[in-house]
mmCIF file of C-alpha atoms in Angstrom:
data_model
loop_
_atom_site.group_PDB
_atom_site.id
_atom_site.type_symbol
_atom_site.label_atom_id
_atom_site.label_comp_id
_atom_site.label_asym_id
_atom_site.label_seq_id
_atom_site.Cartn_x
_atom_site.Cartn_y
_atom_site.Cartn_z
ATOM 1 C CA UNK A 13 15.977 -37.665 -71.220
ATOM 2 C CA UNK A 14 13.045 -35.280 -70.684
ATOM 3 C CA UNK A 15 10.851 -38.152 -69.369
ATOM 4 C CA UNK A 16 13.452 -39.061 -66.647
ATOM 5 C CA UNK A 17 13.592 -35.540 -65.361
ATOM 6 C CA UNK A 18 9.823 -35.365 -65.470
ATOM 7 C CA UNK A 19 9.483 -38.382 -63.265
ATOM 8 C CA UNK A 20 11.942 -37.049 -60.887
ATOM 9 C CA UNK A 21 9.965 -33.879 -60.379
ATOM 10 C CA UNK A 22 7.060 -35.861 -59.899
ATOM 11 C CA UNK A 23 8.615 -37.888 -57.196
ATOM 12 C CA UNK A 24 9.938 -34.563 -55.505
ATOM 13 C CA UNK A 25 6.298 -33.109 -55.355
ATOM 14 C CA UNK A 26 4.994 -36.330 -53.845
ATOM 15 C CA UNK A 27 7.681 -36.474 -51.210
ATOM 16 C CA UNK A 28 7.127 -32.735 -50.344
ATOM 17 C CA UNK A 29 3.305 -33.339 -49.935
ATOM 18 C CA UNK A 30 4.036 -36.324 -47.685
ATOM 19 C CA UNK A 31 6.488 -34.323 -45.367
ATOM 20 C CA UNK A 32 3.890 -31.521 -45.241
ATOM 21 C CA UNK A 33 0.931 -33.571 -44.342
ATOM 22 C CA UNK A 34 0.295 -32.843 -40.354
ATOM 23 C CA UNK A 35 1.210 -35.845 -38.184
ATOM 24 C CA UNK A 36 -1.545 -36.909 -35.923
ATOM 25 C CA UNK A 37 -1.104 -35.948 -32.253
ATOM 26 C CA UNK A 38 -3.212 -37.558 -29.783
ATOM 27 C CA UNK A 39 -2.084 -35.344 -26.983
ATOM 28 C CA UNK A 40 -4.791 -33.108 -25.618
ATOM 29 C CA UNK A 41 -4.193 -29.351 -25.324
ATOM 30 C CA UNK A 42 -4.968 -28.616 -21.731
ATOM 31 C CA UNK A 43 -6.015 -25.097 -20.805
ATOM 32 C CA UNK A 44 -6.406 -24.279 -17.237
ATOM 33 C CA UNK A 45 -9.654 -22.852 -16.496
ATOM 34 C CA UNK A 46 -10.145 -20.724 -13.572
ATOM 35 C CA UNK A 47 -13.076 -21.654 -11.207
ATOM 36 C CA UNK A 48 -16.320 -19.742 -12.045
ATOM 37 C CA UNK A 49 -17.630 -17.330 -9.575
ATOM 38 C CA UNK A 50 -21.397 -17.390 -8.774
ATOM 39 C CA UNK A 51 -23.550 -15.315 -10.736
ATOM 40 C CA UNK A 52 -25.609 -12.178 -9.152
ATOM 41 C CA UNK A 53 -29.143 -12.976 -8.719
ATOM 42 C CA UNK A 54 -29.919 -9.733 -10.613
ATOM 43 C CA UNK A 55 -30.654 -9.989 -14.308
ATOM 44 C CA UNK A 56 -27.384 -8.509 -15.268
ATOM 45 C CA UNK A 57 -24.110 -7.426 -13.335
ATOM 46 C CA UNK A 58 -24.037 -3.811 -12.406
ATOM 47 C CA UNK A 59 -21.141 -3.807 -10.054
ATOM 48 C CA UNK A 60 -17.483 -3.394 -11.547
ATOM 49 C CA UNK A 61 -14.746 -4.231 -9.139
ATOM 50 C CA UNK A 62 -10.913 -4.765 -9.440
ATOM 51 C CA UNK A 63 -7.683 -4.439 -7.560
ATOM 52 C CA UNK A 64 -5.256 -2.311 -9.393
ATOM 53 C CA UNK A 65 -2.039 -3.181 -7.616
ATOM 54 C CA UNK A 66 -1.165 -6.045 -5.121
ATOM 55 C CA UNK A 67 1.995 -6.027 -3.248
ATOM 56 C CA UNK A 68 3.354 -8.636 -0.922
ATOM 57 C CA UNK A 69 2.070 -9.626 2.390
ATOM 58 C CA UNK A 70 3.758 -8.478 5.378
ATOM 59 C CA UNK A 71 4.586 -9.786 8.811
ATOM 60 C CA UNK A 72 3.337 -7.654 11.663
ATOM 61 C CA UNK A 73 1.921 -8.148 15.199
ATOM 62 C CA UNK A 74 2.153 -11.873 15.041
ATOM 63 C CA UNK A 75 0.514 -12.193 11.806
ATOM 64 C CA UNK A 76 0.553 -12.234 8.147
ATOM 65 C CA UNK A 77 -1.216 -9.063 6.244
ATOM 66 C CA UNK A 78 -2.061 -8.197 3.083
ATOM 67 C CA UNK A 79 -2.819 -4.444 2.221
ATOM 68 C CA UNK A 80 -4.425 -3.241 -0.825
ATOM 69 C CA UNK A 81 -7.139 -1.107 -2.446
ATOM 70 C CA UNK A 82 -10.380 -2.709 -3.842
ATOM 71 C CA UNK A 83 -12.051 -0.421 -6.644
ATOM 72 C CA UNK A 84 -15.755 -0.600 -6.833
ATOM 73 C CA UNK A 85 -18.099 1.094 -9.238
ATOM 74 C CA UNK A 86 -21.831 1.151 -9.938
ATOM 75 C CA UNK A 87 -22.505 0.839 -13.474
ATOM 76 C CA UNK A 88 -26.326 0.986 -13.226
ATOM 77 C CA UNK A 89 -28.789 3.651 -12.513
ATOM 78 C CA UNK A 90 -30.084 2.405 -9.082
ATOM 79 C CA UNK A 91 -28.372 3.367 -5.953
ATOM 80 C CA UNK A 92 -26.549 0.420 -3.923
ATOM 81 C CA UNK A 93 -25.403 0.359 -0.489
ATOM 82 C CA UNK A 94 -22.344 -1.529 0.251
ATOM 83 C CA UNK A 95 -22.982 -3.443 3.666
ATOM 84 C CA UNK A 96 -20.245 -6.149 3.912
ATOM 85 C CA UNK A 97 -17.456 -7.435 2.132
ATOM 86 C CA UNK A 98 -15.999 -11.309 2.734
ATOM 87 C CA UNK A 99 -12.783 -12.536 1.330
ATOM 88 C CA UNK A 100 -12.631 -16.247 0.118
ATOM 89 C CA UNK A 101 -10.342 -18.887 -0.703
ATOM 90 C CA UNK A 102 -10.847 -19.475 -4.674
ATOM 91 C CA UNK A 103 -10.596 -23.159 -4.197
ATOM 92 C CA UNK A 104 -12.304 -23.533 -0.990
ATOM 93 C CA UNK A 105 -15.301 -20.965 -0.777
ATOM 94 C CA UNK A 106 -17.252 -22.594 2.242
ATOM 95 C CA UNK A 107 -15.755 -20.057 4.723
ATOM 96 C CA UNK A 108 -14.507 -16.807 4.354
ATOM 97 C CA UNK A 109 -10.776 -15.907 5.409
ATOM 98 C CA UNK A 110 -11.858 -12.505 6.127
ATOM 99 C CA UNK A 111 -14.937 -10.281 6.876
ATOM 100 C CA UNK A 112 -15.316 -6.491 6.874
ATOM 101 C CA UNK A 113 -18.595 -5.319 8.246
ATOM 102 C CA UNK A 114 -20.281 -1.862 7.772
ATOM 103 C CA UNK A 115 -18.462 -0.214 10.529
ATOM 104 C CA UNK A 116 -14.969 -0.925 8.756
ATOM 105 C CA UNK A 117 -16.391 0.142 5.256
ATOM 106 C CA UNK A 118 -17.528 3.422 7.051
ATOM 107 C CA UNK A 119 -13.854 4.054 8.267
ATOM 108 C CA UNK A 120 -11.964 2.752 5.131
ATOM 109 C CA UNK A 121 -14.289 3.417 2.115
ATOM 110 C CA UNK A 122 -12.744 6.585 0.111
ATOM 111 C CA UNK A 123 -14.981 8.458 -2.225
ATOM 112 C CA UNK A 124 -12.813 10.706 -4.334
ATOM 113 C CA UNK A 125 -14.437 13.807 -5.376
ATOM 114 C CA UNK A 126 -17.520 13.120 -2.802
ATOM 115 C CA UNK A 127 -16.689 14.312 0.517
ATOM 116 C CA UNK A 128 -19.969 15.533 1.911
ATOM 117 C CA UNK A 129 -22.100 12.276 1.514
ATOM 118 C CA UNK A 130 -24.590 11.480 4.223
ATOM 119 C CA UNK A 131 -23.949 7.965 3.761
ATOM 120 C CA UNK A 132 -20.318 6.946 2.216
ATOM 121 C CA UNK A 133 -21.476 3.431 1.568
ATOM 122 C CA UNK A 134 -24.169 4.496 -1.200
ATOM 123 C CA UNK A 135 -23.207 4.039 -4.495
ATOM 124 C CA UNK A 136 -25.417 5.867 -6.933
ATOM 125 C CA UNK A 137 -25.366 5.426 -10.771
ATOM 126 C CA UNK A 138 -21.906 5.890 -12.042
ATOM 127 C CA UNK A 139 -20.481 6.576 -8.977
ATOM 128 C CA UNK A 140 -17.213 4.708 -7.320
ATOM 129 C CA UNK A 141 -15.098 4.337 -4.333
ATOM 130 C CA UNK A 142 -12.039 2.696 -2.900
ATOM 131 C CA UNK A 143 -12.021 0.405 -0.206
ATOM 132 C CA UNK A 144 -8.718 0.157 1.632
ATOM 133 C CA UNK A 145 -8.433 -3.434 2.871
ATOM 134 C CA UNK A 146 -6.155 -4.884 5.315
ATOM 135 C CA UNK A 147 -6.738 -8.786 5.481
ATOM 136 C CA UNK A 148 -5.046 -10.393 8.682
ATOM 137 C CA UNK A 149 -4.400 -14.104 9.098
ATOM 138 C CA UNK A 150 -2.536 -15.638 12.147
ATOM 139 C CA UNK A 151 1.223 -15.966 11.747
ATOM 140 C CA UNK A 152 1.037 -19.755 11.252
ATOM 141 C CA UNK A 153 -1.510 -19.507 8.423
ATOM 142 C CA UNK A 154 -0.638 -18.671 4.927
ATOM 143 C CA UNK A 155 -2.595 -17.030 2.194
ATOM 144 C CA UNK A 156 -4.072 -19.126 -0.629
ATOM 145 C CA UNK A 157 -2.923 -19.064 -4.103
ATOM 146 C CA UNK A 158 -5.910 -17.100 -5.267
ATOM 147 C CA UNK A 159 -8.678 -15.069 -3.519
ATOM 148 C CA UNK A 160 -11.893 -13.564 -4.603
ATOM 149 C CA UNK A 161 -14.423 -11.019 -2.937
ATOM 150 C CA UNK A 162 -17.916 -11.239 -2.069
ATOM 151 C CA UNK A 163 -19.654 -8.115 -1.740
ATOM 152 C CA UNK A 164 -23.044 -7.642 -0.090
ATOM 153 C CA UNK A 165 -25.101 -4.559 -1.515
ATOM 154 C CA UNK A 166 -28.604 -3.573 -0.570
ATOM 155 C CA UNK A 167 -31.070 -1.631 -2.527
ATOM 156 C CA UNK A 168 -34.600 -0.310 -2.003
ATOM 157 C CA UNK A 169 -37.183 -2.134 -4.186
ATOM 158 C CA UNK A 170 -40.220 -0.492 -5.910
ATOM 159 C CA UNK A 171 -42.554 -1.513 -3.001
ATOM 160 C CA UNK A 172 -40.085 -0.038 -0.313
ATOM 161 C CA UNK A 173 -38.526 -3.341 0.734
ATOM 162 C CA UNK A 174 -34.896 -3.690 1.199
ATOM 163 C CA UNK A 175 -33.060 -6.298 -0.919
ATOM 164 C CA UNK A 176 -29.582 -7.674 -0.369
ATOM 165 C CA UNK A 177 -27.590 -8.764 -3.486
ATOM 166 C CA UNK A 178 -24.328 -10.806 -2.799
ATOM 167 C CA UNK A 179 -21.848 -10.312 -5.626
ATOM 168 C CA UNK A 180 -18.744 -12.238 -6.072
ATOM 169 C CA UNK A 181 -15.933 -10.397 -8.054
ATOM 170 C CA UNK A 182 -12.222 -9.566 -8.293
ATOM 171 C CA UNK A 183 -10.184 -12.624 -8.247
ATOM 172 C CA UNK A 184 -6.536 -11.896 -7.553
ATOM 173 C CA UNK A 185 -3.446 -14.037 -7.167
ATOM 174 C CA UNK A 186 -1.396 -13.765 -4.127
ATOM 175 C CA UNK A 187 2.257 -12.752 -4.391
ATOM 176 C CA UNK A 188 5.048 -14.409 -2.232
ATOM 177 C CA UNK A 189 5.288 -12.940 1.251
ATOM 178 C CA UNK A 190 7.666 -9.776 1.508
ATOM 179 C CA UNK A 191 11.277 -11.123 1.793
ATOM 180 C CA UNK A 192 12.889 -7.484 1.980
ATOM 181 C CA UNK A 193 14.094 -6.210 5.198
ATOM 182 C CA UNK A 194 15.996 -2.894 6.010
ATOM 183 C CA UNK A 195 17.638 -1.109 8.985
ATOM 184 C CA UNK A 196 16.136 2.298 10.267
ATOM 185 C CA UNK A 197 16.639 5.384 7.971
ATOM 186 C CA UNK A 198 18.409 6.859 10.964
ATOM 187 C CA UNK A 199 21.077 5.980 13.499
ATOM 188 C CA UNK A 200 19.577 7.585 16.617
ATOM 189 C CA UNK A 201 18.782 5.266 19.300
ATOM 190 C CA UNK A 202 15.991 5.731 21.557
ATOM 191 C CA UNK A 203 12.234 5.663 21.980
ATOM 192 C CA UNK A 204 10.473 6.489 18.674
ATOM 193 C CA UNK A 205 6.857 7.166 18.080
ATOM 194 C CA UNK A 206 5.584 6.045 14.561
ATOM 195 C CA UNK A 207 2.634 6.711 12.410
ATOM 196 C CA UNK A 208 1.624 4.255 9.708
ATOM 197 C CA UNK A 209 -1.958 3.713 9.490
ATOM 198 C CA UNK A 210 -2.783 7.354 8.437
ATOM 199 C CA UNK A 211 -0.996 6.818 5.038
ATOM 200 C CA UNK A 212 -2.719 4.120 3.627
ATOM 201 C CA UNK A 213 -5.397 5.809 1.652
ATOM 202 C CA UNK A 214 -3.116 8.614 0.251
ATOM 203 C CA UNK A 215 -4.110 8.444 -3.372
ATOM 204 C CA UNK A 216 -2.350 10.166 -6.227
ATOM 205 C CA UNK A 217 -2.841 10.627 -10.079
ATOM 206 C CA UNK A 218 0.256 10.203 -12.163
ATOM 207 C CA UNK A 219 0.072 10.608 -15.798
ATOM 208 C CA UNK A 220 -3.471 9.751 -15.698
ATOM 209 C CA UNK A 221 -2.694 6.488 -13.568
ATOM 210 C CA UNK A 222 -3.986 6.152 -9.994
ATOM 211 C CA UNK A 223 -1.357 5.026 -7.572
ATOM 212 C CA UNK A 224 -0.677 4.843 -3.952
ATOM 213 C CA UNK A 225 3.168 5.657 -3.131
ATOM 214 C CA UNK A 226 2.719 5.863 0.693
ATOM 215 C CA UNK A 227 0.853 2.572 0.937
ATOM 216 C CA UNK A 228 3.541 1.513 3.615
ATOM 217 C CA UNK A 229 4.935 4.733 4.425
ATOM 218 C CA UNK A 230 5.926 5.553 8.421
ATOM 219 C CA UNK A 231 6.313 8.908 9.977
ATOM 220 C CA UNK A 232 9.075 8.646 12.741
ATOM 221 C CA UNK A 233 9.251 11.112 15.815
ATOM 222 C CA UNK A 234 11.859 10.701 18.632
ATOM 223 C CA UNK A 235 10.951 11.489 22.298
ATOM 224 C CA UNK A 236 13.435 12.228 25.022
ATOM 225 C CA UNK A 237 13.894 10.189 28.484
ATOM 226 C CA UNK A 238 10.941 11.773 29.840
ATOM 227 C CA UNK A 239 8.725 11.057 26.973
ATOM 228 C CA UNK A 240 8.637 14.598 25.746
ATOM 229 C CA UNK A 241 8.619 15.776 21.991
ATOM 230 C CA UNK A 242 9.997 18.983 22.809
ATOM 231 C CA UNK A 243 11.720 20.961 25.602
ATOM 232 C CA UNK A 244 10.215 24.006 26.623
ATOM 233 C CA UNK A 245 8.613 26.079 23.846
ATOM 234 C CA UNK A 246 7.029 23.528 21.305
ATOM 235 C CA UNK A 247 6.709 26.265 18.654
ATOM 236 C CA UNK A 248 10.179 26.321 18.090
ATOM 237 C CA UNK A 249 11.660 23.406 15.731
ATOM 238 C CA UNK A 250 14.949 23.341 17.294
ATOM 239 C CA UNK A 251 13.478 22.584 20.735
ATOM 240 C CA UNK A 252 12.131 19.215 19.475
ATOM 241 C CA UNK A 253 14.203 15.986 20.325
ATOM 242 C CA UNK A 254 13.723 14.746 16.627
ATOM 243 C CA UNK A 255 14.948 17.955 14.832
ATOM 244 C CA UNK A 256 18.465 17.851 13.302
ATOM 245 C CA UNK A 257 18.985 14.117 13.668
ATOM 246 C CA UNK A 258 21.003 12.808 10.915
ATOM 247 C CA UNK A 259 19.311 10.653 8.133
ATOM 248 C CA UNK A 260 21.267 7.850 6.352
ATOM 249 C CA UNK A 261 20.792 5.709 3.397
ATOM 250 C CA UNK A 262 19.013 2.366 4.237
ATOM 251 C CA UNK A 263 20.984 0.598 1.332
ATOM 252 C CA UNK A 264 23.625 1.364 -1.238
ATOM 253 C CA UNK A 265 22.176 3.191 -4.051
ATOM 254 C CA UNK A 266 22.135 6.217 -6.362
ATOM 255 C CA UNK A 267 20.492 9.700 -5.806
ATOM 256 C CA UNK A 268 17.840 10.356 -8.341
ATOM 257 C CA UNK A 269 15.726 13.022 -6.906
ATOM 258 C CA UNK A 270 16.039 15.915 -4.476
ATOM 259 C CA UNK A 271 14.133 18.879 -3.274
ATOM 260 C CA UNK A 272 15.602 21.742 -1.248
ATOM 261 C CA UNK A 273 15.224 25.333 -0.221
ATOM 262 C CA UNK A 274 11.579 24.818 1.013
ATOM 263 C CA UNK A 275 11.173 26.803 4.302
ATOM 264 C CA UNK A 276 10.025 25.028 7.340
ATOM 265 C CA UNK A 277 6.646 25.176 9.404
ATOM 266 C CA UNK A 278 5.964 26.285 12.855
ATOM 267 C CA UNK A 279 5.198 22.989 14.795
ATOM 268 C CA UNK A 280 1.659 22.181 15.622
ATOM 269 C CA UNK A 281 0.389 25.270 13.564
ATOM 270 C CA UNK A 282 -2.617 24.767 11.492
ATOM 271 C CA UNK A 283 -0.861 27.013 8.756
ATOM 272 C CA UNK A 284 1.800 25.629 6.429
ATOM 273 C CA UNK A 285 4.705 27.955 5.536
ATOM 274 C CA UNK A 286 4.278 27.051 2.050
ATOM 275 C CA UNK A 287 1.230 26.184 -0.336
ATOM 276 C CA UNK A 288 1.018 22.540 -0.322
ATOM 277 C CA UNK A 289 1.146 21.039 -3.895
ATOM 278 C CA UNK A 290 2.370 17.882 -5.499
ATOM 279 C CA UNK A 291 5.817 19.262 -5.552
ATOM 280 C CA UNK A 292 5.812 20.749 -2.153
ATOM 281 C CA UNK A 293 4.045 18.095 -0.065
ATOM 282 C CA UNK A 294 7.269 16.208 0.876
ATOM 283 C CA UNK A 295 9.109 19.347 1.788
ATOM 284 C CA UNK A 296 12.882 19.123 1.345
ATOM 285 C CA UNK A 297 13.549 15.316 0.192
ATOM 286 C CA UNK A 298 15.717 12.771 -1.021
ATOM 287 C CA UNK A 299 14.999 9.850 -3.217
ATOM 288 C CA UNK A 300 17.618 6.975 -3.559
ATOM 289 C CA UNK A 301 17.234 4.152 -6.256
ATOM 290 C CA UNK A 302 18.337 1.255 -4.158
ATOM 291 C CA UNK A 303 18.022 -1.260 -6.926
ATOM 292 C CA UNK A 304 15.356 -3.744 -7.682
ATOM 293 C CA UNK A 305 13.192 -1.143 -9.164
ATOM 294 C CA UNK A 306 12.787 0.493 -5.731
ATOM 295 C CA UNK A 307 13.161 3.929 -4.626
ATOM 296 C CA UNK A 308 13.796 5.034 -1.094
ATOM 297 C CA UNK A 309 11.999 8.410 -0.094
ATOM 298 C CA UNK A 310 13.025 10.436 2.887
ATOM 299 C CA UNK A 311 10.638 13.655 3.443
ATOM 300 C CA UNK A 312 10.280 16.967 5.432
ATOM 301 C CA UNK A 313 14.332 17.682 5.835
ATOM 302 C CA UNK A 314 15.820 20.782 6.933
ATOM 303 C CA UNK A 315 16.567 23.302 4.180
ATOM 304 C CA UNK A 316 20.075 23.394 3.033
ATOM 305 C CA UNK A 317 20.832 20.175 5.217
ATOM 306 C CA UNK A 318 21.147 17.665 2.329
ATOM 307 C CA UNK A 319 24.548 16.321 1.821
ATOM 308 C CA UNK A 320 23.986 14.624 -1.628
ATOM 309 C CA UNK A 321 23.010 15.789 -5.229
ATOM 310 C CA UNK A 322 21.201 13.914 -7.945
ATOM 311 C CA UNK A 323 23.571 11.336 -9.496
ATOM 312 C CA UNK A 324 25.647 10.874 -6.248
ATOM 313 C CA UNK A 325 26.518 7.186 -5.512
ATOM 314 C CA UNK A 326 25.544 6.372 -1.747
ATOM 315 C CA UNK A 327 26.409 3.635 0.535
ATOM 316 C CA UNK A 328 24.400 2.034 3.278
ATOM 317 C CA UNK A 329 24.692 4.285 6.460
ATOM 318 C CA UNK A 330 25.816 7.280 4.613
ATOM 319 C CA UNK A 331 24.447 10.620 5.958
ATOM 320 C CA UNK A 332 22.201 12.322 3.316
ATOM 321 C CA UNK A 333 20.591 15.175 5.344
ATOM 322 C CA UNK A 334 18.863 16.191 8.562
ATOM 323 C CA UNK A 335 15.623 15.540 9.874
ATOM 324 C CA UNK A 336 13.308 18.799 9.694
ATOM 325 C CA UNK A 337 9.769 20.072 9.540
ATOM 326 C CA UNK A 338 9.064 21.234 5.782
ATOM 327 C CA UNK A 339 6.287 20.611 3.492
ATOM 328 C CA UNK A 340 2.948 18.974 4.759
ATOM 329 C CA UNK A 341 4.337 18.475 8.156
ATOM 330 C CA UNK A 342 2.727 19.412 11.614
ATOM 331 C CA UNK A 343 5.862 18.935 13.541
ATOM 332 C CA UNK A 344 9.740 17.818 13.147
ATOM 333 C CA UNK A 345 9.526 14.239 11.867
ATOM 334 C CA UNK A 346 10.751 11.862 9.112
ATOM 335 C CA UNK A 347 8.354 10.366 6.525
ATOM 336 C CA UNK A 348 10.020 7.472 5.121
ATOM 337 C CA UNK A 349 8.636 4.840 2.424
ATOM 338 C CA UNK A 350 9.559 2.769 -0.515
ATOM 339 C CA UNK A 351 7.844 2.799 -3.933
ATOM 340 C CA UNK A 352 8.403 1.376 -7.307
ATOM 341 C CA UNK A 353 10.589 3.350 -9.952
ATOM 342 C CA UNK A 354 8.595 5.962 -11.865
ATOM 343 C CA UNK A 355 9.039 8.774 -14.144
ATOM 344 C CA UNK A 356 7.845 11.348 -11.584
ATOM 345 C CA UNK A 357 7.993 12.276 -7.875
ATOM 346 C CA UNK A 358 5.349 10.292 -5.797
ATOM 347 C CA UNK A 359 4.535 8.155 -9.015
ATOM 348 C CA UNK A 360 5.358 4.875 -7.939
ATOM 349 C CA UNK A 361 3.331 2.176 -6.011
ATOM 350 C CA UNK A 362 3.965 1.919 -2.261
ATOM 351 C CA UNK A 363 6.050 -1.406 -1.586
ATOM 352 C CA UNK A 364 6.290 -3.429 1.615
ATOM 353 C CA UNK A 365 9.412 -3.916 3.724
ATOM 354 C CA UNK A 366 10.385 -5.404 7.139
ATOM 355 C CA UNK A 367 12.778 -3.859 9.531
ATOM 356 C CA UNK A 368 15.497 -6.000 10.989
ATOM 357 C CA UNK A 369 14.837 -5.518 14.670
ATOM 358 C CA UNK A 370 13.234 -3.152 17.163
ATOM 359 C CA UNK A 371 11.125 -3.457 20.563
ATOM 360 C CA UNK A 372 7.636 -2.934 20.478
ATOM 361 C CA UNK A 373 6.488 -0.911 23.626
ATOM 362 C CA UNK A 374 3.080 0.278 23.153
ATOM 363 C CA UNK A 375 0.088 0.725 20.554
ATOM 364 C CA UNK A 376 -2.195 3.759 20.131
ATOM 365 C CA UNK A 377 -5.103 4.781 18.047
ATOM 366 C CA UNK A 378 -4.939 7.664 15.948
ATOM 367 C CA UNK A 379 -6.898 9.973 18.412
ATOM 368 C CA UNK A 380 -4.449 8.918 21.193
ATOM 369 C CA UNK A 381 -1.510 9.895 19.035
ATOM 370 C CA UNK A 382 -2.851 13.591 18.396
ATOM 371 C CA UNK A 383 -3.541 13.907 21.937
ATOM 372 C CA UNK A 384 -0.019 12.919 22.954
ATOM 373 C CA UNK A 385 1.244 15.752 20.486
ATOM 374 C CA UNK A 386 -1.043 18.230 21.989
ATOM 375 C CA UNK A 387 0.110 17.282 25.664
ATOM 376 C CA UNK A 388 3.840 17.023 24.494
ATOM 377 C CA UNK A 389 4.257 13.946 26.394
ATOM 378 C CA UNK A 390 4.362 10.013 25.938
ATOM 379 C CA UNK A 391 3.604 8.300 29.176
ATOM 380 C CA UNK A 392 6.612 5.790 29.700
ATOM 381 C CA UNK A 393 4.781 3.880 32.336
ATOM 382 C CA UNK A 394 2.921 0.510 31.617
ATOM 383 C CA UNK A 395 5.191 -0.079 28.672
ATOM 384 C CA UNK A 396 5.112 -3.998 27.327
ATOM 385 C CA UNK A 397 8.317 -4.518 25.723
ATOM 386 C CA UNK A 398 8.253 -7.229 22.966
ATOM 387 C CA UNK A 399 11.163 -8.018 20.778
ATOM 388 C CA UNK A 400 10.566 -7.867 17.002
ATOM 389 C CA UNK A 401 12.705 -9.446 14.208
ATOM 390 C CA UNK A 402 11.946 -8.948 10.387
ATOM 391 C CA UNK A 403 8.376 -7.158 11.001
ATOM 392 C CA UNK A 404 6.970 -3.836 9.970
ATOM 393 C CA UNK A 405 5.458 -1.664 12.595
ATOM 394 C CA UNK A 406 1.962 -0.813 11.710
ATOM 395 C CA UNK A 407 -0.872 1.262 12.900
ATOM 396 C CA UNK A 408 0.310 3.606 15.499
ATOM 397 C CA UNK A 409 2.872 3.130 18.323
ATOM 398 C CA UNK A 410 6.005 3.411 20.355
ATOM 399 C CA UNK A 411 8.952 1.435 19.752
ATOM 400 C CA UNK A 412 12.485 1.191 21.186
ATOM 401 C CA UNK A 413 15.701 1.664 18.829
ATOM 402 C CA UNK A 414 18.829 0.023 20.310
#
């Protein structure tokens, strides 16, 4: 009997070994390898570069545009001067899809903590900068799946000669084009001056993390039928056509943040009514959670005009407060933007959106907009009305809201 039991156990052990023996698999394990970038002509890599956050491309000005920040650091002791940046399709790198020259870099290269540099493009040892990029393609074109950046740096050699070093860096995957469309954050029809370009480089530190909540923010100011911002004395808020306009929820949502009680500024004054800090920069504001991990921010409202409180549920089109001139504001206007959810005010990343319909009337430069405010008048002559659908107004301009 015991021999029978031993033989049975032996067969079980042999059977287990056979079952545990790995079967041969002729299928190859395939790992997708990313295309290599060309190595620098220097003995070692010295430039660190990356994109911290990438939002979806937007439709604007009959084009598709991708707006983001490229972080660039010099990890070597020798100074390097950034002269040019090219953007390439990772899979087709024969011709750049975009180029940014020295003039563009001078205007869009931020050097946090270094505001008095003789040449903003020079990165000395352990210095860094942030290049605000806006890659523009014709509307019929589309962005490739992945792109990379080619940076051209100059350095002075020991013999005094200037050497140029191309460096391929920062491969990024392009998100799908923006599909998020909203109406205006106000009901008032008429001609509105907008300012968007000035917000692109607004950089914040939140819990030790760099973020750009105002990346796609727009400031809105209404003009009257004569093109004037204000009637009579421009130093009085109540004389401005924009002042006191009802602001509305752009979507159903829940109020998650408010600020109230901040006194207003005198229009076109160099002095703010309160000290501008992280908490007062937006003046009296309302933040609405509109779903999909998005917050809608309304800034510079009239004190004590807010009609909602934290926790309130709001419906699209519901009045939430009145447009004013509080916080970091030169004149009565609305500051509006979308940002990702975060633990703190202005702690998210700016998210793009399209506006369902408007009429583009004119475009301006930043200096022209300053001159318009100082003159208290926008010329309504020589306008060129162009109907727009599902686009984002960019730069500086005048539109018609019907």
